[in-house]
PDB file of N, CA, C and O in Angstrom:
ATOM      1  N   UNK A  13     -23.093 -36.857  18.769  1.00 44.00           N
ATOM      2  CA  UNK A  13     -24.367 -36.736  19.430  1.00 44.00           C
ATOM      3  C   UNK A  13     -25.248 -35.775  18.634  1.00 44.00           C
ATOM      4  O   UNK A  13     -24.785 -34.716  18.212  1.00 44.00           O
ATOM      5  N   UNK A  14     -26.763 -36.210  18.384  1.00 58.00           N
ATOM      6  CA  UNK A  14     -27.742 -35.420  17.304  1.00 58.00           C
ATOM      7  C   UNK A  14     -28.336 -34.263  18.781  1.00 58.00           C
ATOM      8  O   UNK A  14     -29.115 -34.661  19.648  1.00 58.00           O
ATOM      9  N   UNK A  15     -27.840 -33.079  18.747  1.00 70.00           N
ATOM     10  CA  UNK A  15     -28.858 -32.245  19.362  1.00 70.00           C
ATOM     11  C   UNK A  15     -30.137 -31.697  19.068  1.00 70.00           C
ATOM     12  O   UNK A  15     -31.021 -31.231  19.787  1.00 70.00           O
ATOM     13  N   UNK A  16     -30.006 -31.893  17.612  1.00 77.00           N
ATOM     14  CA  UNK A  16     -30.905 -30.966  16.257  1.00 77.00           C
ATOM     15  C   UNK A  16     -32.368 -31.533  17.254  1.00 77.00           C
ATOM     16  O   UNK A  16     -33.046 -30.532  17.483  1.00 77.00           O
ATOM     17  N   UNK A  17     -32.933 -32.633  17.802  1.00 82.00           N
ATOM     18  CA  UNK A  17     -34.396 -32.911  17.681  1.00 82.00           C
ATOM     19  C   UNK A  17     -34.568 -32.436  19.043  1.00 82.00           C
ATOM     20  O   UNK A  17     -35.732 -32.335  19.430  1.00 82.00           O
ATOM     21  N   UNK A  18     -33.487 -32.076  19.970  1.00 85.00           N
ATOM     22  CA  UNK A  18     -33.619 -31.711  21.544  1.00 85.00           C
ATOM     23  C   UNK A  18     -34.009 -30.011  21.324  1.00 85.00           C
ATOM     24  O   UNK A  18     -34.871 -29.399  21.956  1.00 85.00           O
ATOM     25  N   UNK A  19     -33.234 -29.532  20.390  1.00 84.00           N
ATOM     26  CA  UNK A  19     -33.451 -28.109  19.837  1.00 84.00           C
ATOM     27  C   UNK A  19     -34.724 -27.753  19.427  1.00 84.00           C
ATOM     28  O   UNK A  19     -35.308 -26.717  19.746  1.00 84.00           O
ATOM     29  N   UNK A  20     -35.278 -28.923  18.477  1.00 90.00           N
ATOM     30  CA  UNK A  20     -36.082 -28.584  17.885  1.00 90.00           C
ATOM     31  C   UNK A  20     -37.445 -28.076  18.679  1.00 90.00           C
ATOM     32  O   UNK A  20     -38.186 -27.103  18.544  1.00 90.00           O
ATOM     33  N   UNK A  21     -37.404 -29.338  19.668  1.00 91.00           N
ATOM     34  CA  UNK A  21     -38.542 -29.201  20.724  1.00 91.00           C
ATOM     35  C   UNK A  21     -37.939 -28.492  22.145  1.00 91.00           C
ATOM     36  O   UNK A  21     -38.663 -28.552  23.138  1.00 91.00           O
ATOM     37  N   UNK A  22     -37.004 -28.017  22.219  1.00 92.00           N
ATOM     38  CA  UNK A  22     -36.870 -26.713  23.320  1.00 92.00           C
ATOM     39  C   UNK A  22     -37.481 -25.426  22.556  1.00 92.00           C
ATOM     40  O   UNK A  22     -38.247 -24.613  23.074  1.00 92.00           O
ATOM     41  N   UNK A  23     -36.845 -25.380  20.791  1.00 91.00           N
ATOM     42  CA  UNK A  23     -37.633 -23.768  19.924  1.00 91.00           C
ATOM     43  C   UNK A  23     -39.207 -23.896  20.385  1.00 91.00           C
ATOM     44  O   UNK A  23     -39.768 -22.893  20.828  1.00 91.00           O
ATOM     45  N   UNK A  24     -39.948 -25.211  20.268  1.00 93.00           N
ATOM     46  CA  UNK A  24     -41.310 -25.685  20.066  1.00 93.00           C
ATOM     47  C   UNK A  24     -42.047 -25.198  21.476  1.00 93.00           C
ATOM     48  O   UNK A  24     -43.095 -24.571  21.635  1.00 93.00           O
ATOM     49  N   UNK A  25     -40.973 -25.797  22.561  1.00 94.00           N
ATOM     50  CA  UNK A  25     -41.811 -25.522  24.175  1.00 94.00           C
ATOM     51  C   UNK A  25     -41.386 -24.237  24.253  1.00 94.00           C
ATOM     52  O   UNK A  25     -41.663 -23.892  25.401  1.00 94.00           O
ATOM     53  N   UNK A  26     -40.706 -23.042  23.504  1.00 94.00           N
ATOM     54  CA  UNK A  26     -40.858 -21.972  24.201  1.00 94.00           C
ATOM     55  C   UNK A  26     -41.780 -21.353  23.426  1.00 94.00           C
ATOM     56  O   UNK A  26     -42.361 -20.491  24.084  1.00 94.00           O
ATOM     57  N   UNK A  27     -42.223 -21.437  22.128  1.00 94.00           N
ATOM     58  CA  UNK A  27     -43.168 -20.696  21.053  1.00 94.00           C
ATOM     59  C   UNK A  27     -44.544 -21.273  22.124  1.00 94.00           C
ATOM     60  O   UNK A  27     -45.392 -20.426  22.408  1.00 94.00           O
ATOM     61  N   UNK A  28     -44.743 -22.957  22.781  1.00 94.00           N
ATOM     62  CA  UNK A  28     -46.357 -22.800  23.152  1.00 94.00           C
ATOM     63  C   UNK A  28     -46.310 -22.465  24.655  1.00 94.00           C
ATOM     64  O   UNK A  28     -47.373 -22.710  25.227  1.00 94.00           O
ATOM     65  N   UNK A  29     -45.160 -21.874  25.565  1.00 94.00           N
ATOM     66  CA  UNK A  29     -45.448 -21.644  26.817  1.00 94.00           C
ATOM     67  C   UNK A  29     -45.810 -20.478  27.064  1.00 94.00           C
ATOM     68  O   UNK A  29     -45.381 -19.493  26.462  1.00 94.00           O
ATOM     69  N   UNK A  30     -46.720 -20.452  28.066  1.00 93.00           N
ATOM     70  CA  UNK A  30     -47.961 -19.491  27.919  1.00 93.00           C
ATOM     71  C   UNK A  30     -46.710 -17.439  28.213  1.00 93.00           C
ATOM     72  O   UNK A  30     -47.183 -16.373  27.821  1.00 93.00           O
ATOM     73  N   UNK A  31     -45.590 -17.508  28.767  1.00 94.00           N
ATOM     74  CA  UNK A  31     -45.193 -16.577  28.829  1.00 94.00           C
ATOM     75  C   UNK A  31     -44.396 -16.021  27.897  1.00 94.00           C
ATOM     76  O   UNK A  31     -43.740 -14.981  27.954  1.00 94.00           O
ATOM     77  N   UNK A  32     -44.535 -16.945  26.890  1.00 94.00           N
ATOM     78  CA  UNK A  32     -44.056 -16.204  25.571  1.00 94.00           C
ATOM     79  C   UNK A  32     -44.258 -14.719  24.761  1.00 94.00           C
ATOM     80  O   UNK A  32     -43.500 -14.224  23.927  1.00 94.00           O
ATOM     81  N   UNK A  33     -45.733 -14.097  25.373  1.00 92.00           N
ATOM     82  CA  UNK A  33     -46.095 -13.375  24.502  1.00 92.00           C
ATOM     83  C   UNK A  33     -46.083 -12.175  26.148  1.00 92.00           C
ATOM     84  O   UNK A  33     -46.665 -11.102  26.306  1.00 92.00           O
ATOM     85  N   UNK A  34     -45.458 -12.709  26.815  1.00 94.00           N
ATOM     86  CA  UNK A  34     -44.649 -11.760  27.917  1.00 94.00           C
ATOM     87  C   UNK A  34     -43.432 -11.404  27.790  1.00 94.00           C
ATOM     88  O   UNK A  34     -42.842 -10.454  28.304  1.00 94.00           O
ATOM     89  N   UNK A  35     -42.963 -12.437  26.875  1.00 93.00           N
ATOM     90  CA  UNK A  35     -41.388 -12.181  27.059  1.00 93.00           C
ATOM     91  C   UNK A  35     -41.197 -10.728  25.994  1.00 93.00           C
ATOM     92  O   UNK A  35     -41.979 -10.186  25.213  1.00 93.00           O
ATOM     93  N   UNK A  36     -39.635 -10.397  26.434  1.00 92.00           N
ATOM     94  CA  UNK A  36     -39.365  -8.972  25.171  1.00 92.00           C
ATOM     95  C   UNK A  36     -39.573  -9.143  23.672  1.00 92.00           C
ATOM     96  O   UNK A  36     -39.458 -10.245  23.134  1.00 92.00           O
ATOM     97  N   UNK A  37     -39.911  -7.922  22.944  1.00 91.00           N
ATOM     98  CA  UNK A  37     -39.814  -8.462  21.576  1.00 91.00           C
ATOM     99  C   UNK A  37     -38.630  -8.766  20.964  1.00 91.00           C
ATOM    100  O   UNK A  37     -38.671  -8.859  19.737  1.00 91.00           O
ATOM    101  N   UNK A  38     -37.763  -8.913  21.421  1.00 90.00           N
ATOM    102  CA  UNK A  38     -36.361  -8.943  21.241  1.00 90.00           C
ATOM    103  C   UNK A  38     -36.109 -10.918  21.117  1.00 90.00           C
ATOM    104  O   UNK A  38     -35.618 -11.620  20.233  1.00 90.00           O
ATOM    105  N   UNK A  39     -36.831 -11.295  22.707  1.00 92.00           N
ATOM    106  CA  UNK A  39     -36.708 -12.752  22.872  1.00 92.00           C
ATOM    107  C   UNK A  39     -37.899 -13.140  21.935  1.00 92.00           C
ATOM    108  O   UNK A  39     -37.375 -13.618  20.929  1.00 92.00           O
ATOM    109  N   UNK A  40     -38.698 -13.149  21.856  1.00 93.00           N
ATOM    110  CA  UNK A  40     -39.458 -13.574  21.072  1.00 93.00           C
ATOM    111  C   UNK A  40     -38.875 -13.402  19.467  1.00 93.00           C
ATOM    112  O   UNK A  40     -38.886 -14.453  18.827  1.00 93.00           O
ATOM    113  N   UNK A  41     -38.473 -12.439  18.900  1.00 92.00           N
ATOM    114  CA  UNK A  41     -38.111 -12.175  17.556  1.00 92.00           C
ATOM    115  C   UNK A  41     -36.664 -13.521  17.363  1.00 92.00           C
ATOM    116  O   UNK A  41     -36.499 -14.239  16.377  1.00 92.00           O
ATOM    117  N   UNK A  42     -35.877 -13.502  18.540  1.00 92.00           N
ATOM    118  CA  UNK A  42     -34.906 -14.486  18.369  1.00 92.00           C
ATOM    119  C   UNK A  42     -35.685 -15.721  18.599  1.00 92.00           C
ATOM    120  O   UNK A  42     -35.613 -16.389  17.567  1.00 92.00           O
ATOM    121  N   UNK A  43     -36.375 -16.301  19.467  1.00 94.00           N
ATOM    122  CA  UNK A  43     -37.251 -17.650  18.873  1.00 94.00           C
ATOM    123  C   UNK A  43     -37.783 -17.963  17.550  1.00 94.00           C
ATOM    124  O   UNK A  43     -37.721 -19.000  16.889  1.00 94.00           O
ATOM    125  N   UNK A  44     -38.303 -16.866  17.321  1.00 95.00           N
ATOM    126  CA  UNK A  44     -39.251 -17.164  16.260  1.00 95.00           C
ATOM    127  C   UNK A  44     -38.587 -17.152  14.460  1.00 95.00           C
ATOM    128  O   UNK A  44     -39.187 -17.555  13.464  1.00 95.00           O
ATOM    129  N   UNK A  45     -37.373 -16.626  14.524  1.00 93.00           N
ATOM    130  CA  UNK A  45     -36.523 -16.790  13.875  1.00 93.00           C
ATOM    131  C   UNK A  45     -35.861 -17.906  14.051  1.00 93.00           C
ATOM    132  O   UNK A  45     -34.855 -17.843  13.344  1.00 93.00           O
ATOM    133  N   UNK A  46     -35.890 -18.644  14.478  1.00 93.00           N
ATOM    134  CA  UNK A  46     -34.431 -19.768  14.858  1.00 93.00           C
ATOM    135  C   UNK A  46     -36.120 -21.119  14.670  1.00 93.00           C
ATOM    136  O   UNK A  46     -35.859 -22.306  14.470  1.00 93.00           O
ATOM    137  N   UNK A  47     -37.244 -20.781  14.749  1.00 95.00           N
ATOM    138  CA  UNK A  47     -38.383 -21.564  14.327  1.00 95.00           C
ATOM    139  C   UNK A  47     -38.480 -21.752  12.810  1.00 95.00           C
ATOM    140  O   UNK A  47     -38.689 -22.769  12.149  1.00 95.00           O
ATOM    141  N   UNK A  48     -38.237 -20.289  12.392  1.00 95.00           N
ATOM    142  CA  UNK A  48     -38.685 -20.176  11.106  1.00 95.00           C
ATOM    143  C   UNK A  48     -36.899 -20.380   9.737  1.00 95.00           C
ATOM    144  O   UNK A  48     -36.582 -20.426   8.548  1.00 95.00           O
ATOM    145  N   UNK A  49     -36.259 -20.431  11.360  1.00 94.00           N
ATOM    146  CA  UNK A  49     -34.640 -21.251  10.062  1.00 94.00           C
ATOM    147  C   UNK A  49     -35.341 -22.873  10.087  1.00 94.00           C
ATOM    148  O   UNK A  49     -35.690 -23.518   9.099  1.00 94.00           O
ATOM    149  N   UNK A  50     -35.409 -23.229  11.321  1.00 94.00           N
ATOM    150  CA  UNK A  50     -36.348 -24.603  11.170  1.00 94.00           C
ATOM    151  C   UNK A  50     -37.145 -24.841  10.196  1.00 94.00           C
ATOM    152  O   UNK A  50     -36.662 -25.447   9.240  1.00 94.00           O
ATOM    153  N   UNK A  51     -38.074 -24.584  10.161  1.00 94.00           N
ATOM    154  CA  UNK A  51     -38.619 -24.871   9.459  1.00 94.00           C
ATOM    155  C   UNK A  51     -38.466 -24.794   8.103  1.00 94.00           C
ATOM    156  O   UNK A  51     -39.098 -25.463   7.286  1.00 94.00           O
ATOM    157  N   UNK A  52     -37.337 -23.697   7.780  1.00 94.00           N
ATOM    158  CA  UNK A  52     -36.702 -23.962   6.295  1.00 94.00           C
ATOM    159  C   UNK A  52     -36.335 -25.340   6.337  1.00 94.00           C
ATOM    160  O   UNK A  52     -36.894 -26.290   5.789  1.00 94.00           O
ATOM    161  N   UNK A  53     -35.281 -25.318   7.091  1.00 93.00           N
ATOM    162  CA  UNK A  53     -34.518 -26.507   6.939  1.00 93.00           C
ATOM    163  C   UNK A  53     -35.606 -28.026   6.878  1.00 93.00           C
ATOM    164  O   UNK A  53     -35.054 -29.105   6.663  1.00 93.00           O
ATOM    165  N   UNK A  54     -36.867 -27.980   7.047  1.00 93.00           N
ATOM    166  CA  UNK A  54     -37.463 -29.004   7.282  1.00 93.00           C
ATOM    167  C   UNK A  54     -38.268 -28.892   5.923  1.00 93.00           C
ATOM    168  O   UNK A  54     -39.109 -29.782   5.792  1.00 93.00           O
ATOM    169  N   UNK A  55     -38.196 -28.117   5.039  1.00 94.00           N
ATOM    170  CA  UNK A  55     -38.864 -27.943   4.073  1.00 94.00           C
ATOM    171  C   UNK A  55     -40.773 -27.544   4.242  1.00 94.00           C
ATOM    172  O   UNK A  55     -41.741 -27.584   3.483  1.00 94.00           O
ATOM    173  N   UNK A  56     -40.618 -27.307   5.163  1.00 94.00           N
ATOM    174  CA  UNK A  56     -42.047 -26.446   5.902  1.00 94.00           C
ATOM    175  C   UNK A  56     -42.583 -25.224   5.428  1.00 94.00           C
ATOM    176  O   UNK A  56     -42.999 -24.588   6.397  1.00 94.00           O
ATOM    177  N   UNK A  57     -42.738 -24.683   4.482  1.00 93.00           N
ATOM    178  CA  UNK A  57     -42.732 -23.416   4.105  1.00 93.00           C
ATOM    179  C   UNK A  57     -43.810 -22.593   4.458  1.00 93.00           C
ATOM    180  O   UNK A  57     -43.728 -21.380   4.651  1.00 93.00           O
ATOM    181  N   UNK A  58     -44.807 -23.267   4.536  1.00 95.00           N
ATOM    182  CA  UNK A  58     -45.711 -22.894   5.086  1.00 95.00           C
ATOM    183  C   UNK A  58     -45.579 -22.396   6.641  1.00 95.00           C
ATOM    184  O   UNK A  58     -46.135 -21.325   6.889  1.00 95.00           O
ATOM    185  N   UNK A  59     -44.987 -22.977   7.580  1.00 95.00           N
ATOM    186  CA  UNK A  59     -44.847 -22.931   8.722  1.00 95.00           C
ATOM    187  C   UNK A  59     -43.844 -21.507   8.529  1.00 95.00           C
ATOM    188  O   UNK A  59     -44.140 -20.449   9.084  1.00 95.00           O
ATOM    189  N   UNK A  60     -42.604 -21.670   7.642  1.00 94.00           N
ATOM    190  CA  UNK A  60     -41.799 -20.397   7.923  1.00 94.00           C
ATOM    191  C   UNK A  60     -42.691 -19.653   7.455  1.00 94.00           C
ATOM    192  O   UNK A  60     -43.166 -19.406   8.564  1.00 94.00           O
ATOM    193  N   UNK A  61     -43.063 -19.320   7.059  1.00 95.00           N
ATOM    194  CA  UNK A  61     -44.055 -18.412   6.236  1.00 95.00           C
ATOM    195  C   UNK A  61     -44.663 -17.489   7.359  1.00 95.00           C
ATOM    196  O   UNK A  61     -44.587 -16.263   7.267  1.00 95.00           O
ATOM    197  N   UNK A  62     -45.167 -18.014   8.242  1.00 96.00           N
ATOM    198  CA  UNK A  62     -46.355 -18.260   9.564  1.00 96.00           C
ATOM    199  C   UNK A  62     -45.475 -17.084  10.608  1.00 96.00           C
ATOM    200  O   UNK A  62     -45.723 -15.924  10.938  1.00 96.00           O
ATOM    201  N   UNK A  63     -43.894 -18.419  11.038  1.00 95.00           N
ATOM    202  CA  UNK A  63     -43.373 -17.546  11.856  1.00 95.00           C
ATOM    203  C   UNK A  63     -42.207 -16.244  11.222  1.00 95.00           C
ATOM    204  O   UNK A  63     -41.566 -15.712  12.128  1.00 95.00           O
ATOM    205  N   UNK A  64     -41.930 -15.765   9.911  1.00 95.00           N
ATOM    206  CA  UNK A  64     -41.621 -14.931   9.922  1.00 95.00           C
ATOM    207  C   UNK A  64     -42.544 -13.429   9.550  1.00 95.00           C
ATOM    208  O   UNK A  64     -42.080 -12.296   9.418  1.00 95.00           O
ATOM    209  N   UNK A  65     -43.902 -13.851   9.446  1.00 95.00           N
ATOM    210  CA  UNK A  65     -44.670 -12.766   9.476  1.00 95.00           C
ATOM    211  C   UNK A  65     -45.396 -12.073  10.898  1.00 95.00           C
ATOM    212  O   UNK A  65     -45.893 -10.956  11.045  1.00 95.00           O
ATOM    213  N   UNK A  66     -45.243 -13.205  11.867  1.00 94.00           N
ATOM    214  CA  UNK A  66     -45.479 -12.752  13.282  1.00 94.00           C
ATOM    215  C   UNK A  66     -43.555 -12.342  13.304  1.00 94.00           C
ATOM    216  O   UNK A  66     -43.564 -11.128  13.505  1.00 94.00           O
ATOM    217  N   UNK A  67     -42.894 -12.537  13.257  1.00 93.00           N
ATOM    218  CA  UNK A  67     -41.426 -11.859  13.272  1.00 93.00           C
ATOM    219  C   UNK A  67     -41.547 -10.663  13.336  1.00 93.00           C
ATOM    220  O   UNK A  67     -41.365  -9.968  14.336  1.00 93.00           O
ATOM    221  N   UNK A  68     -42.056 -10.116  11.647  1.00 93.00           N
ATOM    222  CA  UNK A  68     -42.362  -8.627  11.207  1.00 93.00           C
ATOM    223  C   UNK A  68     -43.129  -8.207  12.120  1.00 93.00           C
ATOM    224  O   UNK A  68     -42.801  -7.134  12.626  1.00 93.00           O
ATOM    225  N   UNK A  69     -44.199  -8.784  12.558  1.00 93.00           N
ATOM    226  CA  UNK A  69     -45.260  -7.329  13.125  1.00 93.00           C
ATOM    227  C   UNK A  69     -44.717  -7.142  14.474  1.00 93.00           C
ATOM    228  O   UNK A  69     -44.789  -5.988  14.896  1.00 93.00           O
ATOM    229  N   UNK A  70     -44.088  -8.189  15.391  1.00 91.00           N
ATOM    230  CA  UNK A  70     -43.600  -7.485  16.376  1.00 91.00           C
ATOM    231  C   UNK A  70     -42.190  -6.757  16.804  1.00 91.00           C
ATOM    232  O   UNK A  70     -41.880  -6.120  17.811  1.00 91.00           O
ATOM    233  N   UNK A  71     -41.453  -7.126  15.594  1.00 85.00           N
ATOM    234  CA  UNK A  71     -40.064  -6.310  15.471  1.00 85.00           C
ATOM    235  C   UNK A  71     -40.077  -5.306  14.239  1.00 85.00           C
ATOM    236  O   UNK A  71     -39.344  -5.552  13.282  1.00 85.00           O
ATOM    237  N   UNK A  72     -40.908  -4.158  14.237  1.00 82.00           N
ATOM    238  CA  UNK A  72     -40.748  -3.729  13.141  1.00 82.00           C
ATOM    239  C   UNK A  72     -39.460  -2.525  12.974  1.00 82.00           C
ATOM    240  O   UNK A  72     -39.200  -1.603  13.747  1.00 82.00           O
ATOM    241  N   UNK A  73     -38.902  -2.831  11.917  1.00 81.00           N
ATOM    242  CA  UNK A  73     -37.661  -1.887  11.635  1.00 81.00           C
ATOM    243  C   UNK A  73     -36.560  -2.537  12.612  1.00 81.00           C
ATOM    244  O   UNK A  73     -35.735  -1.701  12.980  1.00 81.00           O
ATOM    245  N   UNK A  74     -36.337  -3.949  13.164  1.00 83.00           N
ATOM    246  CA  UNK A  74     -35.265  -4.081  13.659  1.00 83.00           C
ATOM    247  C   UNK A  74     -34.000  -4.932  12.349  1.00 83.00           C
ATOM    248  O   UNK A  74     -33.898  -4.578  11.174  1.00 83.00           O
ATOM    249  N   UNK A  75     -33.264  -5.973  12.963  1.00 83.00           N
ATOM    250  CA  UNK A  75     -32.513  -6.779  11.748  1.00 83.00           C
ATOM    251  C   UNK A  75     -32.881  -7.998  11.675  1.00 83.00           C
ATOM    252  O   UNK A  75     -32.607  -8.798  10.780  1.00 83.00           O
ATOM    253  N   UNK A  76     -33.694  -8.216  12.887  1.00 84.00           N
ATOM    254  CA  UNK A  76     -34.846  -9.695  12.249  1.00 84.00           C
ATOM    255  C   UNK A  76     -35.678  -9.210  10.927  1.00 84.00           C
ATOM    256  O   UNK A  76     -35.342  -9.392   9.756  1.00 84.00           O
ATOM    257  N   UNK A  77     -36.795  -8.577  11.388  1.00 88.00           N
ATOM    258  CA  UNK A  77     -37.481  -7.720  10.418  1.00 88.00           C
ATOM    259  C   UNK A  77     -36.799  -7.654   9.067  1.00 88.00           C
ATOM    260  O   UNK A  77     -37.429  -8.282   8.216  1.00 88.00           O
ATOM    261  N   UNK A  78     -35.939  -7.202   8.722  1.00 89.00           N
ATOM    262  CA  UNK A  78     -35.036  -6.512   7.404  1.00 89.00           C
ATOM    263  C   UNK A  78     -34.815  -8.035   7.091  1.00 89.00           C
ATOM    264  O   UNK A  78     -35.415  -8.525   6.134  1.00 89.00           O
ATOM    265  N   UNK A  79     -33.877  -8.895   7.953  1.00 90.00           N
ATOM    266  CA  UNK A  79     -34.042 -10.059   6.961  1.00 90.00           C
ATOM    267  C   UNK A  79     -35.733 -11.120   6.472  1.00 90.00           C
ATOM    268  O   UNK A  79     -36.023 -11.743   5.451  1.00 90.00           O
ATOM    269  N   UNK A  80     -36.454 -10.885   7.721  1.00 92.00           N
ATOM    270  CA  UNK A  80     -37.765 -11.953   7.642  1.00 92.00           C
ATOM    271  C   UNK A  80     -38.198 -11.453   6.262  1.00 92.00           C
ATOM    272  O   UNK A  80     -38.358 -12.320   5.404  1.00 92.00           O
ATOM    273  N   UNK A  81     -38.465  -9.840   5.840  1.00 91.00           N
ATOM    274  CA  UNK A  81     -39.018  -9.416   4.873  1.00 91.00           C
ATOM    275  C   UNK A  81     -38.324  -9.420   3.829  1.00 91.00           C
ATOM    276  O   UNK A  81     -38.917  -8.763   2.974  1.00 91.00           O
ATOM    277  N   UNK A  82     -37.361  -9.826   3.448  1.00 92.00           N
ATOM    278  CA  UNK A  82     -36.455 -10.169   2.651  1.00 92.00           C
ATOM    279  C   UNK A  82     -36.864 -11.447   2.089  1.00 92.00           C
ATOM    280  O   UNK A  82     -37.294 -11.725   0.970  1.00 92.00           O
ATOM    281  N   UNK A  83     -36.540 -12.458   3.534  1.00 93.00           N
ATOM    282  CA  UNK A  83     -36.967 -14.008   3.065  1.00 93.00           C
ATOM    283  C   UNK A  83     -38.271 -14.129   2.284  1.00 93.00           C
ATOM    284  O   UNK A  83     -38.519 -14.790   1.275  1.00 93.00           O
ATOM    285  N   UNK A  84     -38.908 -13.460   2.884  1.00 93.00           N
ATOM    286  CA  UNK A  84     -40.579 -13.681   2.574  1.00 93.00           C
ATOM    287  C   UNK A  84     -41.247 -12.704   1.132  1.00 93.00           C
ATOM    288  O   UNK A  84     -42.424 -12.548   0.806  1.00 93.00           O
ATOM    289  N   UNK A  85     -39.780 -12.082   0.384  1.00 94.00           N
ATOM    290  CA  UNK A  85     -40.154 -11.978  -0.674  1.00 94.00           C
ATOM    291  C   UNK A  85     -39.585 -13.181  -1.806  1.00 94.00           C
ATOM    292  O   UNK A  85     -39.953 -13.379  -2.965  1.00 94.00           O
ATOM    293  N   UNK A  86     -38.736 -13.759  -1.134  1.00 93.00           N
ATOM    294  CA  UNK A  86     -37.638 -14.626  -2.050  1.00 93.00           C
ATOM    295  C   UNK A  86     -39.088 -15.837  -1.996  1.00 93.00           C
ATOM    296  O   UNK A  86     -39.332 -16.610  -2.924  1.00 93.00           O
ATOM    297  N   UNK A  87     -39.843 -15.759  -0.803  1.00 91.00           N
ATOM    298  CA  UNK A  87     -41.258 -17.085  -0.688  1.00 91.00           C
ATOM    299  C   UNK A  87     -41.919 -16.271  -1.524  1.00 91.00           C
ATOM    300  O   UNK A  87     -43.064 -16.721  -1.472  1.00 91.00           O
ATOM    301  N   UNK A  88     -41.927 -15.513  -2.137  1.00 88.00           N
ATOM    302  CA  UNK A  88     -43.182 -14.539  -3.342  1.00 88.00           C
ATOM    303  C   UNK A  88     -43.852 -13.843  -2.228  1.00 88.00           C
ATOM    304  O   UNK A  88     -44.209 -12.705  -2.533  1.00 88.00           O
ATOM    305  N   UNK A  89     -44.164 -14.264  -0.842  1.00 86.00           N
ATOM    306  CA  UNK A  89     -45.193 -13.209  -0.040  1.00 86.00           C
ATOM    307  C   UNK A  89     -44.896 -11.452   0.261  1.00 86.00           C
ATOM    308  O   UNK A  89     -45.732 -10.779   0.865  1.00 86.00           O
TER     309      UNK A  89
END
């Protein structure tokens, strides 16, 4: 059984439901990471690009952060 496209659009409906930017930075930093492995994997770079720099500004100094800014030098940004 393919879960990958049920996933894809549960990551999708929680990034546009409006209590997202209520939820902890904690839940949000784990969405938006698990968006922005997506979107690797989809060859989107642009898009990871997008969600691991909203990653950084609201987890700063956690271990999302340390890796997003990592990734996003290996993207040249």
């Amino acid at each position: 059984m393919n879960r990958g496209a049920s996933g894809k659009r549960a990551v999708q409906a929680a990034l546009d439901s409006k209590v997202f930017a209520q939820a902890s930075p904690q839940v949000r930093a784990s969405l938006l990471n698990l968006a922005a492995r997506i979107a690797d994997d989809e060859k989107r770079s642009a898009d990871e690009i997008a969600y691991l720099r909203q990653l950084v500004a609201i987890t700063p100094a956690s271990k999302y952060s340390t890796a997003a800014e990592a990734r996003l030098k290996e993207l040249g940004q």
